[in-house]
PDB file of C-alpha atoms in Angstrom:
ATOM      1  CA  UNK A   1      10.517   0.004 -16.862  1.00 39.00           C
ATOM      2  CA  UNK A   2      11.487  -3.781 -17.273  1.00 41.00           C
ATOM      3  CA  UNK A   3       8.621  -5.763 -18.970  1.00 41.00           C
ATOM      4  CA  UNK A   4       7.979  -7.248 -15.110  1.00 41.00           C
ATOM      5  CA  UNK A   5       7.348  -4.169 -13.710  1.00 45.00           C
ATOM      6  CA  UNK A   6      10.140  -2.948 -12.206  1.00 42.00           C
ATOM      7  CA  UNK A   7      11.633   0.408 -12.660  1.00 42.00           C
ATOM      8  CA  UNK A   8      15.170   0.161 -14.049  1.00 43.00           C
ATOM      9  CA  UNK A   9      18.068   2.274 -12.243  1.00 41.00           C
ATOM     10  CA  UNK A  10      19.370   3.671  -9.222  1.00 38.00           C
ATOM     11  CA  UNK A  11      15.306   4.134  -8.248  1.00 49.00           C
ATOM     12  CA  UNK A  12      14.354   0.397  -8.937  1.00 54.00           C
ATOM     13  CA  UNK A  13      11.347  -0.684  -7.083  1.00 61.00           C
ATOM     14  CA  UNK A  14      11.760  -2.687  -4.327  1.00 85.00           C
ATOM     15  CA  UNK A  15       8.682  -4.482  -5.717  1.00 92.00           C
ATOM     16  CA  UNK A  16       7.412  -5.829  -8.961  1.00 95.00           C
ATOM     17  CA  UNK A  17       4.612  -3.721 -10.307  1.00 96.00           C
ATOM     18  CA  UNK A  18       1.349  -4.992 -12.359  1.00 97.00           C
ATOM     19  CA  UNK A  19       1.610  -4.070 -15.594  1.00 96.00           C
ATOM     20  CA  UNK A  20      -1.430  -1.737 -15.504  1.00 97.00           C
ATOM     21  CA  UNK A  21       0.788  -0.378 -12.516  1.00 96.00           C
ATOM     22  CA  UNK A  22      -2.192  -0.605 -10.019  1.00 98.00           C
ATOM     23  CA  UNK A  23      -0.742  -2.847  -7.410  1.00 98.00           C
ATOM     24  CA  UNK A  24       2.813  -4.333  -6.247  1.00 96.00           C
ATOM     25  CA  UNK A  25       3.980  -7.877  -5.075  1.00 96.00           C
ATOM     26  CA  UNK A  26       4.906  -8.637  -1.374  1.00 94.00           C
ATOM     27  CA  UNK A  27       4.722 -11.697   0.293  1.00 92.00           C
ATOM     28  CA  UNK A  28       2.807 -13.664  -2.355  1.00 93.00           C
ATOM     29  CA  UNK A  29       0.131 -10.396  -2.111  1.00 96.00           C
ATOM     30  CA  UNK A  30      -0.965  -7.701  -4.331  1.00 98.00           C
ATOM     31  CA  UNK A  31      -1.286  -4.428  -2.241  1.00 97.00           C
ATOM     32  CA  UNK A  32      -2.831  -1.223  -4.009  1.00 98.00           C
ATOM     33  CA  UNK A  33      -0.691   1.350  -5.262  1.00 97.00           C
ATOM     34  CA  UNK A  34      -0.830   5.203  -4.632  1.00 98.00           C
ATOM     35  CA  UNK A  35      -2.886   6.935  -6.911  1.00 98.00           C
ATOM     36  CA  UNK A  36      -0.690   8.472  -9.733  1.00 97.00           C
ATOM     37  CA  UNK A  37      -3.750  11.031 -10.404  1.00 97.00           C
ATOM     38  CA  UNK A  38      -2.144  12.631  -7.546  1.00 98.00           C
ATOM     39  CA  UNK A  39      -0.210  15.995  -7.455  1.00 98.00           C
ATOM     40  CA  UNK A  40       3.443  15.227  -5.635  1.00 97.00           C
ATOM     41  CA  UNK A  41       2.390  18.260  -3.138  1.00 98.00           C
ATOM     42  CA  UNK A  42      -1.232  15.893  -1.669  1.00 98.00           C
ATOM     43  CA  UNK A  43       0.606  13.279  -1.616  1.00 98.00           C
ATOM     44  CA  UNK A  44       3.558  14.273  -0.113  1.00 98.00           C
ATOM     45  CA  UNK A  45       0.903  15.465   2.646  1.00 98.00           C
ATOM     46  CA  UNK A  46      -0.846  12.398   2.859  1.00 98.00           C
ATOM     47  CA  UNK A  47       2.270  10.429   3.156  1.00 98.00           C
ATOM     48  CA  UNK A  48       3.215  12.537   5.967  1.00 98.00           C
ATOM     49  CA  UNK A  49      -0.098  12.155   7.656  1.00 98.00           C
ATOM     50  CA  UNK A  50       0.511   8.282   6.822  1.00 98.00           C
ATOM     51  CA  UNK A  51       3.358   8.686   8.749  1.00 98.00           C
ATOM     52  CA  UNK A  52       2.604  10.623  12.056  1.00 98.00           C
ATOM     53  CA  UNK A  53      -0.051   8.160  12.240  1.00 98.00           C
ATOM     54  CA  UNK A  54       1.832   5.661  12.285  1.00 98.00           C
ATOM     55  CA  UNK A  55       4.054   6.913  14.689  1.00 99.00           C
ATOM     56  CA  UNK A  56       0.821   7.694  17.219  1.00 98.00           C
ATOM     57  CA  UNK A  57      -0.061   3.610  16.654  1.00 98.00           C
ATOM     58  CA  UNK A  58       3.329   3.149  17.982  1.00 98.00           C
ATOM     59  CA  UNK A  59       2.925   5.508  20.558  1.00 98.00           C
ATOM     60  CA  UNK A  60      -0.587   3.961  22.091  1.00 98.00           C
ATOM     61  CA  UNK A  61       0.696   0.447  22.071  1.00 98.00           C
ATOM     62  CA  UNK A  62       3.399   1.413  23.889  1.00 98.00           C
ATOM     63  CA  UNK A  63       1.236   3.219  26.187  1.00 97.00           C
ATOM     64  CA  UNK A  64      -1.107   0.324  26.186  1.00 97.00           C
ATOM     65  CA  UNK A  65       1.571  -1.886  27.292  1.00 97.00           C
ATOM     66  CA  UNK A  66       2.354   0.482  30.128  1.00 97.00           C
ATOM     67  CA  UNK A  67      -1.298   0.145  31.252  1.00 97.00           C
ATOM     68  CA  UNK A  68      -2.295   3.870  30.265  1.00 97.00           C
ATOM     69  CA  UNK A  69      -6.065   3.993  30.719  1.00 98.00           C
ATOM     70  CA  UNK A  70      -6.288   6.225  27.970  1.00 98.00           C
ATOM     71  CA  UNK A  71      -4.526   3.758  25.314  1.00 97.00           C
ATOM     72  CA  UNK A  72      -7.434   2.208  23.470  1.00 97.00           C
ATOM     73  CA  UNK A  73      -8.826   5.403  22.674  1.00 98.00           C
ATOM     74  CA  UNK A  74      -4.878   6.932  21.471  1.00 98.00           C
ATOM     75  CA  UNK A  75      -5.211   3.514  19.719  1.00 98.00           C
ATOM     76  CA  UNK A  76      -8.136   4.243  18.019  1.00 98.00           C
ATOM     77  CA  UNK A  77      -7.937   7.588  16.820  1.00 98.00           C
ATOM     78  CA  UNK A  78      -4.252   6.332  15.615  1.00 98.00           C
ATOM     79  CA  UNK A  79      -5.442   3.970  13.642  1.00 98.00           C
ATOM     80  CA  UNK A  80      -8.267   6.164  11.848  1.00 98.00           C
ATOM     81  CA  UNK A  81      -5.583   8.217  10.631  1.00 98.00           C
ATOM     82  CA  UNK A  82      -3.799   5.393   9.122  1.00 98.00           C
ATOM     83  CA  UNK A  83      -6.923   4.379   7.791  1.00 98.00           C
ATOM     84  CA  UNK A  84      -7.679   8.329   6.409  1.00 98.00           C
ATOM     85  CA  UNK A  85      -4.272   8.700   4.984  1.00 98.00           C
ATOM     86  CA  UNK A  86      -4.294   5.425   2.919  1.00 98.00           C
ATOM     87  CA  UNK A  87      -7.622   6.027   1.643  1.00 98.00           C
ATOM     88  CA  UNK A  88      -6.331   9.984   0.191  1.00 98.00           C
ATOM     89  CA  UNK A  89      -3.604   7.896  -1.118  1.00 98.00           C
ATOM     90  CA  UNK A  90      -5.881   5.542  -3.150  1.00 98.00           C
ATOM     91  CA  UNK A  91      -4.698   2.391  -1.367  1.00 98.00           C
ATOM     92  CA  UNK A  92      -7.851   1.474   0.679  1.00 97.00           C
ATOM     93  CA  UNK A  93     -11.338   2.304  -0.079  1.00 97.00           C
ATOM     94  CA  UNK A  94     -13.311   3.380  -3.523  1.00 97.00           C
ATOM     95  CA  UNK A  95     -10.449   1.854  -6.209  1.00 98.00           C
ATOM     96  CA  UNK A  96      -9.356   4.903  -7.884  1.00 97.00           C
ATOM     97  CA  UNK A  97      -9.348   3.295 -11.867  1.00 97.00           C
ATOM     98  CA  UNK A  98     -12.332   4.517 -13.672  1.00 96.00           C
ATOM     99  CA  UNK A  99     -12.590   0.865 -16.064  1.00 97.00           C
ATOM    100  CA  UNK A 100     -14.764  -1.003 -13.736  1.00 96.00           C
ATOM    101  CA  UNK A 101     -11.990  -3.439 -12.548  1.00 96.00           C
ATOM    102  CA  UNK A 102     -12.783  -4.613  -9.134  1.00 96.00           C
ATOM    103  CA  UNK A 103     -10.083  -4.258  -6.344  1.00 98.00           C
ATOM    104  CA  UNK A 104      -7.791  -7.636  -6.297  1.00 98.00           C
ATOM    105  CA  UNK A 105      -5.919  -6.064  -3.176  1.00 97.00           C
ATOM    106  CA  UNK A 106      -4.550  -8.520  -0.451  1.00 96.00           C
ATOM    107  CA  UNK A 107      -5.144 -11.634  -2.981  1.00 98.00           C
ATOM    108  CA  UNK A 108      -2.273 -14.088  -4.544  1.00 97.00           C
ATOM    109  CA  UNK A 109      -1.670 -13.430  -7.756  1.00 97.00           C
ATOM    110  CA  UNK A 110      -2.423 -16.482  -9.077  1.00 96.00           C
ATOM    111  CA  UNK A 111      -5.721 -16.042  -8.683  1.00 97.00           C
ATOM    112  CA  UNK A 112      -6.504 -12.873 -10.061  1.00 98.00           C
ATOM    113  CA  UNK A 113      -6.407 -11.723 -13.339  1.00 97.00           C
ATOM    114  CA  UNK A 114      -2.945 -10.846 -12.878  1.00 98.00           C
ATOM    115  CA  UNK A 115      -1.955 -15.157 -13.025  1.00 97.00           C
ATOM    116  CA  UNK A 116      -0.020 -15.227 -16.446  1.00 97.00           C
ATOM    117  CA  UNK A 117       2.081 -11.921 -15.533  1.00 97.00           C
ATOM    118  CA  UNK A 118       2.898 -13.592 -11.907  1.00 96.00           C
ATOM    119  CA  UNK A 119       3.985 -16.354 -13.243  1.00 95.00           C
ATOM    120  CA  UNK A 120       5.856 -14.884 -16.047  1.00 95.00           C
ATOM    121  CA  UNK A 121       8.500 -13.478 -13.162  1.00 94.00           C
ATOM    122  CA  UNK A 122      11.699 -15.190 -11.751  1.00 90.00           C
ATOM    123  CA  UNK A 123      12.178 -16.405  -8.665  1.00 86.00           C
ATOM    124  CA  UNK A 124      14.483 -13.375  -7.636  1.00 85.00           C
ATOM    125  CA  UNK A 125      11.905 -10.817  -9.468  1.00 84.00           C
ATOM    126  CA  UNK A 126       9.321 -12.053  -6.841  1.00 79.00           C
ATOM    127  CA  UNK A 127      11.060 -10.747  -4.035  1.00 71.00           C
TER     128      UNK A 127
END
């Protein structure tokens, strides 16, 4: 790993990683990472049930635009599963780090205690 955050290699991250490897970069946001606690089997799984959900939100917007009745409540139950698979992956609900940090998710990182690190990184490292 680079001293940025990024994973050096053919498997780079697309993003640049905190240092304490809890969130990534996009769009001037931090976003919480996956859990690394987690066995590769779960989260395969919960990546997959990340995924079908997904998939069903497309599904009942489509359906939605259509005029299906039944849409909203597709819609709905879609987007709990989205909302269950993130939060088995550790990136919504209860933080999953045990030191008290609170969760800086969805904030610039300029103003969080991640500043000096974002501002440490290039231009190009920030995309």
């Amino acid at each position: 790993m680079t001293a940025t955050g990024r994973s050096e290699g053919a498997e780079a991250a697309p993003y640049p990683r905190t240092p304490d490897g809890r969130y990534f970069v996009v769009r001037e946001r931090l976003w919480r990472c996956t859990d690394p606690r987690l066995p590769e089997a779960a989260r395969q799984r919960h990546v997959d049930a990340l995924m079908d959900a997904r998939r069903a939100v497309g599904a009942a917007k489509r359906a939605e635009r259509k005029g299906d009745p039944q849409a909203p409540a597709l819609l709905r139950s879609a987007r709990g599963g989205v909302q269950a698979a993130k939060e088995a992956l550790g990136e919504r609900g209860p933080v999953w780090w045990t030191d008290g940090a609170e969760d800086q998710g969805g904030r610039h990182p300029r103003n969080t205690p991640y500043a000096a690190w974002y501002a440490a990184l290039t231009e190009p490292e920030r995309r």
